[in-house]
């Protein structure tokens, strides 16, 4: 007799239907799509830092940069593959000098840094060296570090003493992509206020520093302050994020630190407004042709075609803020875009959007003569013609 039951005499049981596959969440689908744009999940994403966010806020209409930064594409490698390498970036010597200066500022539990903070911003009794808290912010991954930073900020606010957070991690949602930001330091005052600290290696001579560098530091610090406000808003009551950041630089020509309080209220308002205007990364990605990728391992011709599917808004200021500036400048000049001459000129020309239209309007072959921009161009062309023809000069060649 068979050890097995007679299958012919029984109705075979039907296996329960397998559950339908769970569709990926919106966040997972977006991360997968952004990984495809980089060239695959094996290509690590470049972090979206405060400097990049400040550049985005300065040019919110550039969908190309918004997408590439949101996808974590290595723009330096991309520019090199496109044949338009950029010298944008910091030299190794400046990087090492900056690290050495920052280590000096934060030595001895940040005693000198807290002294400078109290001297410029107050916020409680004078800090006693060695008594300030310096919490450990180590955790697994940027999400873990951001959560640990938020916890440390809450505990420091409740403690009522001086606390120095060394390289905290802050999270900020930008156009649907989570950016993790790492300021040099955040100080919690005994009165509960929070201050962003930015440490730079350029000198502060006689109490002042290079205006362009201070402006860049202020814009970068405003991004940190904006992210810090998001953390404070989740606490009850919400602590005050100071709108003066502490800029620490070498004093004169020495390596001794000095500091200045920089008011970033204007930069904070502009940055928040401009970042809110950014088109969501997922919306830009949805408009791309199927199979579009910015994998730097692809041939230059394919990469160029892929990059051109995303519109850019080039301006001369991009040269100091974006790795793709040289490539975009070449394309803007080829197309005769007015923005290649500068945003201020573009604003003055109204509906004239190309250099060809400007020249035609100046020559009188097109354009509405009642348009103030067209009238100004034609008058300028007349003056130029008179100057070149020598009209108005006396016999000696001097103007009367």
mmCIF file of N, CA, C and O in Angstrom, residues 288-372:
data_model
loop_
_atom_site.group_PDB
_atom_site.id
_atom_site.type_symbol
_atom_site.label_atom_id
_atom_site.label_comp_id
_atom_site.label_asym_id
_atom_site.label_seq_id
_atom_site.Cartn_x
_atom_site.Cartn_y
_atom_site.Cartn_z
ATOM 1 N N UNK A 288 11.172 64.675 -17.917
ATOM 2 C CA UNK A 288 12.323 64.234 -18.703
ATOM 3 C C UNK A 288 11.934 63.089 -19.640
ATOM 4 O O UNK A 288 11.061 62.272 -19.310
ATOM 5 N N UNK A 289 12.581 62.986 -20.784
ATOM 6 C CA UNK A 289 12.335 61.833 -21.668
ATOM 7 C C UNK A 289 12.716 60.525 -20.984
ATOM 8 O O UNK A 289 13.592 60.497 -20.114
ATOM 9 N N UNK A 290 12.059 59.471 -21.382
ATOM 10 C CA UNK A 290 12.336 58.146 -20.805
ATOM 11 C C UNK A 290 13.796 57.762 -21.045
ATOM 12 O O UNK A 290 14.332 57.931 -22.133
ATOM 13 N N UNK A 291 14.428 57.258 -19.984
ATOM 14 C CA UNK A 291 15.799 56.795 -20.097
ATOM 15 C C UNK A 291 16.852 57.865 -19.892
ATOM 16 O O UNK A 291 18.055 57.586 -20.019
ATOM 17 N N UNK A 292 16.452 59.091 -19.573
ATOM 18 C CA UNK A 292 17.427 60.166 -19.354
ATOM 19 C C UNK A 292 18.294 59.854 -18.138
ATOM 20 O O UNK A 292 17.782 59.460 -17.086
ATOM 21 N N UNK A 293 19.589 60.010 -18.280
ATOM 22 C CA UNK A 293 20.512 59.777 -17.175
ATOM 23 C C UNK A 293 21.688 60.734 -17.296
ATOM 24 O O UNK A 293 22.056 61.143 -18.407
ATOM 25 N N UNK A 294 22.235 61.104 -16.154
ATOM 26 C CA UNK A 294 23.410 61.974 -16.103
ATOM 27 C C UNK A 294 24.631 61.200 -15.628
ATOM 28 O O UNK A 294 25.512 61.751 -14.968
ATOM 29 N N UNK A 295 24.668 59.921 -15.971
ATOM 30 C CA UNK A 295 25.790 59.064 -15.619
ATOM 31 C C UNK A 295 27.049 59.577 -16.315
ATOM 32 O O UNK A 295 27.123 59.593 -17.549
ATOM 33 N N UNK A 296 28.031 60.004 -15.526
ATOM 34 C CA UNK A 296 29.237 60.611 -16.098
ATOM 35 C C UNK A 296 30.070 59.607 -16.883
ATOM 36 O O UNK A 296 31.022 60.001 -17.575
ATOM 37 N N UNK A 297 29.733 58.324 -16.810
ATOM 38 C CA UNK A 297 30.453 57.306 -17.570
ATOM 39 C C UNK A 297 29.958 57.216 -19.007
ATOM 40 O O UNK A 297 30.558 56.531 -19.827
ATOM 41 N N UNK A 298 28.876 57.922 -19.322
ATOM 42 C CA UNK A 298 28.337 57.924 -20.681
ATOM 43 C C UNK A 298 29.179 58.808 -21.598
ATOM 44 O O UNK A 298 29.867 59.722 -21.133
ATOM 45 N N UNK A 299 29.112 58.599 -22.922
ATOM 46 C CA UNK A 299 29.830 59.471 -23.856
ATOM 47 C C UNK A 299 29.394 60.924 -23.725
ATOM 48 O O UNK A 299 28.252 61.210 -23.334
ATOM 49 N N UNK A 300 30.285 61.826 -24.077
ATOM 50 C CA UNK A 300 30.021 63.253 -23.920
ATOM 51 C C UNK A 300 28.790 63.692 -24.704
ATOM 52 O O UNK A 300 28.007 64.533 -24.249
ATOM 53 N N UNK A 301 28.615 63.138 -25.902
ATOM 54 C CA UNK A 301 27.469 63.535 -26.731
ATOM 55 C C UNK A 301 26.150 63.170 -26.049
ATOM 56 O O UNK A 301 25.193 63.963 -26.051
ATOM 57 N N UNK A 302 26.079 61.973 -25.453
ATOM 58 C CA UNK A 302 24.862 61.553 -24.762
ATOM 59 C C UNK A 302 24.619 62.415 -23.529
ATOM 60 O O UNK A 302 23.480 62.799 -23.239
ATOM 61 N N UNK A 303 25.692 62.715 -22.808
ATOM 62 C CA UNK A 303 25.545 63.551 -21.618
ATOM 63 C C UNK A 303 25.068 64.945 -21.980
ATOM 64 O O UNK A 303 24.211 65.523 -21.307
ATOM 65 N N UNK A 304 25.627 65.499 -23.053
ATOM 66 C CA UNK A 304 25.224 66.835 -23.484
ATOM 67 C C UNK A 304 23.743 66.864 -23.834
ATOM 68 O O UNK A 304 23.010 67.788 -23.450
ATOM 69 N N UNK A 305 23.291 65.844 -24.538
ATOM 70 C CA UNK A 305 21.874 65.770 -24.902
ATOM 71 C C UNK A 305 21.004 65.656 -23.658
ATOM 72 O O UNK A 305 19.932 66.268 -23.578
ATOM 73 N N UNK A 306 21.452 64.863 -22.676
ATOM 74 C CA UNK A 306 20.680 64.700 -21.443
ATOM 75 C C UNK A 306 20.595 66.005 -20.666
ATOM 76 O O UNK A 306 19.533 66.390 -20.172
ATOM 77 N N UNK A 307 21.719 66.706 -20.554
ATOM 78 C CA UNK A 307 21.743 67.969 -19.808
ATOM 79 C C UNK A 307 20.848 69.005 -20.476
ATOM 80 O O UNK A 307 20.154 69.784 -19.803
ATOM 81 N N UNK A 308 20.821 69.023 -21.809
ATOM 82 C CA UNK A 308 20.036 70.019 -22.523
ATOM 83 C C UNK A 308 18.537 69.777 -22.412
ATOM 84 O O UNK A 308 17.743 70.652 -22.759
ATOM 85 N N UNK A 309 18.127 68.595 -21.919
ATOM 86 C CA UNK A 309 16.688 68.357 -21.731
ATOM 87 C C UNK A 309 16.146 69.119 -20.532
ATOM 88 O O UNK A 309 14.924 69.236 -20.384
ATOM 89 N N UNK A 310 17.034 69.623 -19.668
ATOM 90 C CA UNK A 310 16.605 70.376 -18.485
ATOM 91 C C UNK A 310 16.974 71.845 -18.686
ATOM 92 O O UNK A 310 18.158 72.157 -18.854
ATOM 93 N N UNK A 311 16.008 72.755 -18.706
ATOM 94 C CA UNK A 311 16.330 74.169 -18.954
ATOM 95 C C UNK A 311 17.162 74.765 -17.835
ATOM 96 O O UNK A 311 16.993 74.433 -16.660
ATOM 97 N N UNK A 312 18.086 75.639 -18.211
ATOM 98 C CA UNK A 312 18.946 76.332 -17.248
ATOM 99 C C UNK A 312 18.690 77.826 -17.341
ATOM 100 O O UNK A 312 18.192 78.328 -18.360
ATOM 101 N N UNK A 313 19.002 78.525 -16.277
ATOM 102 C CA UNK A 313 18.916 79.984 -16.251
ATOM 103 C C UNK A 313 20.290 80.510 -15.879
ATOM 104 O O UNK A 313 20.621 80.663 -14.699
ATOM 105 N N UNK A 314 21.105 80.750 -16.916
ATOM 106 C CA UNK A 314 22.484 81.171 -16.654
ATOM 107 C C UNK A 314 22.554 82.670 -16.381
ATOM 108 O O UNK A 314 21.839 83.474 -16.976
ATOM 109 N N UNK A 315 23.436 83.036 -15.455
ATOM 110 C CA UNK A 315 23.782 84.433 -15.181
ATOM 111 C C UNK A 315 25.262 84.458 -14.831
ATOM 112 O O UNK A 315 25.818 83.456 -14.364
ATOM 113 N N UNK A 316 25.944 85.583 -15.052
ATOM 114 C CA UNK A 316 27.380 85.638 -14.745
ATOM 115 C C UNK A 316 27.721 85.257 -13.315
ATOM 116 O O UNK A 316 28.813 84.754 -13.044
ATOM 117 N N UNK A 317 26.779 85.459 -12.380
ATOM 118 C CA UNK A 317 27.048 85.093 -10.986
ATOM 119 C C UNK A 317 27.252 83.599 -10.809
ATOM 120 O O UNK A 317 27.841 83.162 -9.811
ATOM 121 N N UNK A 318 26.778 82.808 -11.765
ATOM 122 C CA UNK A 318 26.927 81.355 -11.664
ATOM 123 C C UNK A 318 28.399 80.934 -11.691
ATOM 124 O O UNK A 318 28.745 79.853 -11.205
ATOM 125 N N UNK A 319 29.259 81.763 -12.274
ATOM 126 C CA UNK A 319 30.669 81.395 -12.400
ATOM 127 C C UNK A 319 31.330 81.187 -11.048
ATOM 128 O O UNK A 319 32.300 80.433 -10.937
ATOM 129 N N UNK A 320 30.827 81.833 -10.008
ATOM 130 C CA UNK A 320 31.418 81.689 -8.679
ATOM 131 C C UNK A 320 30.620 80.755 -7.786
ATOM 132 O O UNK A 320 30.939 80.627 -6.602
ATOM 133 N N UNK A 321 29.591 80.096 -8.356
ATOM 134 C CA UNK A 321 28.735 79.282 -7.491
ATOM 135 C C UNK A 321 28.374 77.918 -8.051
ATOM 136 O O UNK A 321 27.841 77.093 -7.309
ATOM 137 N N UNK A 322 28.646 77.659 -9.329
ATOM 138 C CA UNK A 322 28.194 76.396 -9.919
ATOM 139 C C UNK A 322 29.273 75.785 -10.793
ATOM 140 O O UNK A 322 29.922 76.486 -11.584
ATOM 141 N N UNK A 323 29.425 74.475 -10.680
ATOM 142 C CA UNK A 323 30.443 73.759 -11.440
ATOM 143 C C UNK A 323 30.120 73.679 -12.931
ATOM 144 O O UNK A 323 31.011 73.486 -13.754
ATOM 145 N N UNK A 324 28.850 73.823 -13.289
ATOM 146 C CA UNK A 324 28.451 73.738 -14.696
ATOM 147 C C UNK A 324 28.406 75.103 -15.372
ATOM 148 O O UNK A 324 27.917 75.225 -16.494
ATOM 149 N N UNK A 325 28.913 76.138 -14.711
ATOM 150 C CA UNK A 325 28.761 77.502 -15.221
ATOM 151 C C UNK A 325 29.383 77.677 -16.599
ATOM 152 O O UNK A 325 28.802 78.327 -17.476
ATOM 153 N N UNK A 326 30.572 77.116 -16.833
ATOM 154 C CA UNK A 326 31.226 77.292 -18.129
ATOM 155 C C UNK A 326 30.405 76.658 -19.251
ATOM 156 O O UNK A 326 30.264 77.230 -20.340
ATOM 157 N N UNK A 327 29.870 75.481 -18.987
ATOM 158 C CA UNK A 327 29.045 74.806 -19.993
ATOM 159 C C UNK A 327 27.791 75.623 -20.287
ATOM 160 O O UNK A 327 27.443 75.851 -21.456
ATOM 161 N N UNK A 328 27.116 76.083 -19.240
ATOM 162 C CA UNK A 328 25.877 76.835 -19.431
ATOM 163 C C UNK A 328 26.147 78.195 -20.081
ATOM 164 O O UNK A 328 25.330 78.674 -20.870
ATOM 165 N N UNK A 329 27.285 78.813 -19.770
ATOM 166 C CA UNK A 329 27.621 80.093 -20.386
ATOM 167 C C UNK A 329 27.808 79.927 -21.897
ATOM 168 O O UNK A 329 27.319 80.753 -22.691
ATOM 169 N N UNK A 330 28.492 78.858 -22.304
ATOM 170 C CA UNK A 330 28.687 78.611 -23.730
ATOM 171 C C UNK A 330 27.353 78.445 -24.442
ATOM 172 O O UNK A 330 27.125 79.024 -25.513
ATOM 173 N N UNK A 331 26.454 77.667 -23.841
ATOM 174 C CA UNK A 331 25.148 77.452 -24.467
ATOM 175 C C UNK A 331 24.328 78.743 -24.499
ATOM 176 O O UNK A 331 23.625 79.026 -25.481
ATOM 177 N N UNK A 332 24.401 79.536 -23.433
ATOM 178 C CA UNK A 332 23.644 80.789 -23.391
ATOM 179 C C UNK A 332 24.135 81.754 -24.468
ATOM 180 O O UNK A 332 23.339 82.453 -25.114
ATOM 181 N N UNK A 333 25.444 81.793 -24.674
ATOM 182 C CA UNK A 333 25.985 82.672 -25.719
ATOM 183 C C UNK A 333 25.605 82.189 -27.106
ATOM 184 O O UNK A 333 25.314 82.987 -28.004
ATOM 185 N N UNK A 334 25.613 80.863 -27.299
ATOM 186 C CA UNK A 334 25.230 80.316 -28.599
ATOM 187 C C UNK A 334 23.781 80.652 -28.939
ATOM 188 O O UNK A 334 23.446 80.910 -30.102
ATOM 189 N N UNK A 335 22.923 80.670 -27.921
ATOM 190 C CA UNK A 335 21.508 80.959 -28.142
ATOM 191 C C UNK A 335 21.200 82.452 -28.102
ATOM 192 O O UNK A 335 20.056 82.846 -28.367
ATOM 193 N N UNK A 336 22.206 83.258 -27.772
ATOM 194 C CA UNK A 336 21.991 84.698 -27.708
ATOM 195 C C UNK A 336 21.106 85.133 -26.569
ATOM 196 O O UNK A 336 20.364 86.123 -26.682
ATOM 197 N N UNK A 337 21.159 84.434 -25.422
ATOM 198 C CA UNK A 337 20.310 84.767 -24.290
ATOM 199 C C UNK A 337 20.797 86.040 -23.606
ATOM 200 O O UNK A 337 21.988 86.213 -23.338
ATOM 201 N N UNK A 338 19.861 86.925 -23.285
ATOM 202 C CA UNK A 338 20.208 88.190 -22.651
ATOM 203 C C UNK A 338 20.761 87.972 -21.248
ATOM 204 O O UNK A 338 21.577 88.759 -20.770
ATOM 205 N N UNK A 339 20.339 86.892 -20.573
ATOM 206 C CA UNK A 339 20.814 86.652 -19.213
ATOM 207 C C UNK A 339 22.323 86.469 -19.148
ATOM 208 O O UNK A 339 22.916 86.647 -18.085
ATOM 209 N N UNK A 340 22.945 86.117 -20.286
ATOM 210 C CA UNK A 340 24.397 85.971 -20.281
ATOM 211 C C UNK A 340 25.094 87.308 -20.059
ATOM 212 O O UNK A 340 26.280 87.354 -19.732
ATOM 213 N N UNK A 341 24.366 88.412 -20.232
ATOM 214 C CA UNK A 341 24.919 89.744 -20.004
ATOM 215 C C UNK A 341 24.732 90.208 -18.564
ATOM 216 O O UNK A 341 25.320 91.218 -18.167
ATOM 217 N N UNK A 342 23.886 89.498 -17.796
ATOM 218 C CA UNK A 342 23.651 89.871 -16.407
ATOM 219 C C UNK A 342 22.173 90.069 -16.134
ATOM 220 O O UNK A 342 21.399 90.470 -17.017
ATOM 221 N N UNK A 343 21.757 89.786 -14.894
ATOM 222 C CA UNK A 343 20.339 89.896 -14.546
ATOM 223 C C UNK A 343 19.847 91.337 -14.592
ATOM 224 O O UNK A 343 18.692 91.594 -14.941
ATOM 225 N N UNK A 344 20.698 92.281 -14.206
ATOM 226 C CA UNK A 344 20.262 93.680 -14.194
ATOM 227 C C UNK A 344 19.946 94.156 -15.607
ATOM 228 O O UNK A 344 18.950 94.860 -15.832
ATOM 229 N N UNK A 345 20.777 93.774 -16.580
ATOM 230 C CA UNK A 345 20.523 94.155 -17.971
ATOM 231 C C UNK A 345 19.257 93.477 -18.480
ATOM 232 O O UNK A 345 18.438 94.092 -19.166
ATOM 233 N N UNK A 346 19.090 92.198 -18.120
ATOM 234 C CA UNK A 346 17.881 91.477 -18.531
ATOM 235 C C UNK A 346 16.631 92.176 -17.995
ATOM 236 O O UNK A 346 15.622 92.307 -18.695
ATOM 237 N N UNK A 347 16.694 92.662 -16.766
ATOM 238 C CA UNK A 347 15.545 93.343 -16.196
ATOM 239 C C UNK A 347 15.232 94.664 -16.871
ATOM 240 O O UNK A 347 14.068 95.066 -16.961
ATOM 241 N N UNK A 348 16.255 95.352 -17.378
ATOM 242 C CA UNK A 348 16.050 96.647 -18.028
ATOM 243 C C UNK A 348 15.453 96.517 -19.421
ATOM 244 O O UNK A 348 14.854 97.469 -19.928
ATOM 245 N N UNK A 349 15.590 95.339 -20.043
ATOM 246 C CA UNK A 349 15.200 95.190 -21.444
ATOM 247 C C UNK A 349 13.781 94.680 -21.641
ATOM 248 O O UNK A 349 13.346 94.499 -22.778
ATOM 249 N N UNK A 350 13.079 94.412 -20.571
ATOM 250 C CA UNK A 350 11.665 94.052 -20.681
ATOM 251 C C UNK A 350 11.426 92.832 -21.538
ATOM 252 O O UNK A 350 11.948 91.742 -21.289
ATOM 253 N N UNK A 351 10.636 93.012 -22.625
ATOM 254 C CA UNK A 351 10.253 91.879 -23.468
ATOM 255 C C UNK A 351 11.298 91.441 -24.459
ATOM 256 O O UNK A 351 11.072 90.471 -25.194
ATOM 257 N N UNK A 352 12.442 92.119 -24.520
ATOM 258 C CA UNK A 352 13.513 91.706 -25.426
ATOM 259 C C UNK A 352 14.327 90.617 -24.749
ATOM 260 O O UNK A 352 15.057 90.871 -23.804
ATOM 261 N N UNK A 353 14.207 89.398 -25.240
ATOM 262 C CA UNK A 353 14.796 88.254 -24.545
ATOM 263 C C UNK A 353 16.024 87.670 -25.223
ATOM 264 O O UNK A 353 16.628 86.752 -24.696
ATOM 265 N N UNK A 354 16.383 88.180 -26.404
ATOM 266 C CA UNK A 354 17.565 87.661 -27.084
ATOM 267 C C UNK A 354 18.419 88.816 -27.575
ATOM 268 O O UNK A 354 17.917 89.929 -27.813
ATOM 269 N N UNK A 355 19.703 88.553 -27.744
ATOM 270 C CA UNK A 355 20.613 89.583 -28.227
ATOM 271 C C UNK A 355 20.257 89.986 -29.650
ATOM 272 O O UNK A 355 20.391 91.158 -30.042
ATOM 273 N N UNK A 356 19.759 89.049 -30.455
ATOM 274 C CA UNK A 356 19.325 89.369 -31.808
ATOM 275 C C UNK A 356 18.190 90.383 -31.805
ATOM 276 O O UNK A 356 18.164 91.320 -32.616
ATOM 277 N N UNK A 357 17.217 90.212 -30.904
ATOM 278 C CA UNK A 357 16.117 91.159 -30.794
ATOM 279 C C UNK A 357 16.615 92.534 -30.369
ATOM 280 O O UNK A 357 16.115 93.570 -30.838
ATOM 281 N N UNK A 358 17.611 92.556 -29.469
ATOM 282 C CA UNK A 358 18.169 93.830 -29.000
ATOM 283 C C UNK A 358 18.829 94.576 -30.151
ATOM 284 O O UNK A 358 18.601 95.778 -30.358
ATOM 285 N N UNK A 359 19.639 93.869 -30.947
ATOM 286 C CA UNK A 359 20.334 94.517 -32.062
ATOM 287 C C UNK A 359 19.347 95.000 -33.115
ATOM 288 O O UNK A 359 19.518 96.086 -33.700
ATOM 289 N N UNK A 360 18.310 94.207 -33.364
ATOM 290 C CA UNK A 360 17.311 94.607 -34.347
ATOM 291 C C UNK A 360 16.534 95.833 -33.864
ATOM 292 O O UNK A 360 16.228 96.739 -34.651
ATOM 293 N N UNK A 361 16.218 95.859 -32.571
ATOM 294 C CA UNK A 361 15.511 97.018 -32.031
ATOM 295 C C UNK A 361 16.378 98.262 -32.088
ATOM 296 O O UNK A 361 15.893 99.364 -32.405
ATOM 297 N N UNK A 362 17.684 98.123 -31.789
ATOM 298 C CA UNK A 362 18.596 99.263 -31.841
ATOM 299 C C UNK A 362 18.750 99.775 -33.265
ATOM 300 O O UNK A 362 18.881 100.986 -33.494
ATOM 301 N N UNK A 363 18.711 98.863 -34.242
ATOM 302 C CA UNK A 363 18.869 99.257 -35.650
ATOM 303 C C UNK A 363 17.588 99.821 -36.235
ATOM 304 O O UNK A 363 17.594 100.356 -37.355
ATOM 305 N N UNK A 364 16.477 99.674 -35.514
ATOM 306 C CA UNK A 364 15.206 100.196 -35.991
ATOM 307 C C UNK A 364 14.464 99.280 -36.922
ATOM 308 O O UNK A 364 13.474 99.688 -37.539
ATOM 309 N N UNK A 365 14.888 98.034 -37.062
ATOM 310 C CA UNK A 365 14.227 97.091 -37.976
ATOM 311 C C UNK A 365 13.112 96.313 -37.306
ATOM 312 O O UNK A 365 12.356 95.621 -37.990
ATOM 313 N N UNK A 366 13.006 96.385 -35.989
ATOM 314 C CA UNK A 366 11.926 95.696 -35.287
ATOM 315 C C UNK A 366 11.719 96.387 -33.948
ATOM 316 O O UNK A 366 12.507 97.237 -33.526
ATOM 317 N N UNK A 367 10.663 96.010 -33.277
ATOM 318 C CA UNK A 367 10.395 96.563 -31.958
ATOM 319 C C UNK A 367 9.406 97.710 -31.995
ATOM 320 O O UNK A 367 9.299 98.440 -32.993
ATOM 321 N N UNK A 368 8.665 97.861 -30.925
ATOM 322 C CA UNK A 368 7.676 98.927 -30.795
ATOM 323 C C UNK A 368 8.381 100.215 -30.382
ATOM 324 O O UNK A 368 8.996 100.279 -29.317
ATOM 325 N N UNK A 369 8.335 101.262 -31.193
ATOM 326 C CA UNK A 369 9.035 102.496 -30.834
ATOM 327 C C UNK A 369 8.517 103.152 -29.562
ATOM 328 O O UNK A 369 9.204 103.984 -28.969
ATOM 329 N N UNK A 370 7.302 102.784 -29.150
ATOM 330 C CA UNK A 370 6.764 103.336 -27.901
ATOM 331 C C UNK A 370 7.267 102.588 -26.674
ATOM 332 O O UNK A 370 7.022 103.025 -25.543
ATOM 333 N N UNK A 371 7.920 101.460 -26.895
ATOM 334 C CA UNK A 371 8.499 100.698 -25.782
ATOM 335 C C UNK A 371 9.713 101.467 -25.254
ATOM 336 O O UNK A 371 10.640 101.780 -26.014
ATOM 337 N N UNK A 372 9.740 101.804 -23.957
ATOM 338 C CA UNK A 372 10.873 102.573 -23.414
ATOM 339 C C UNK A 372 12.221 101.902 -23.662
ATOM 340 O O UNK A 372 13.213 102.586 -23.938
#
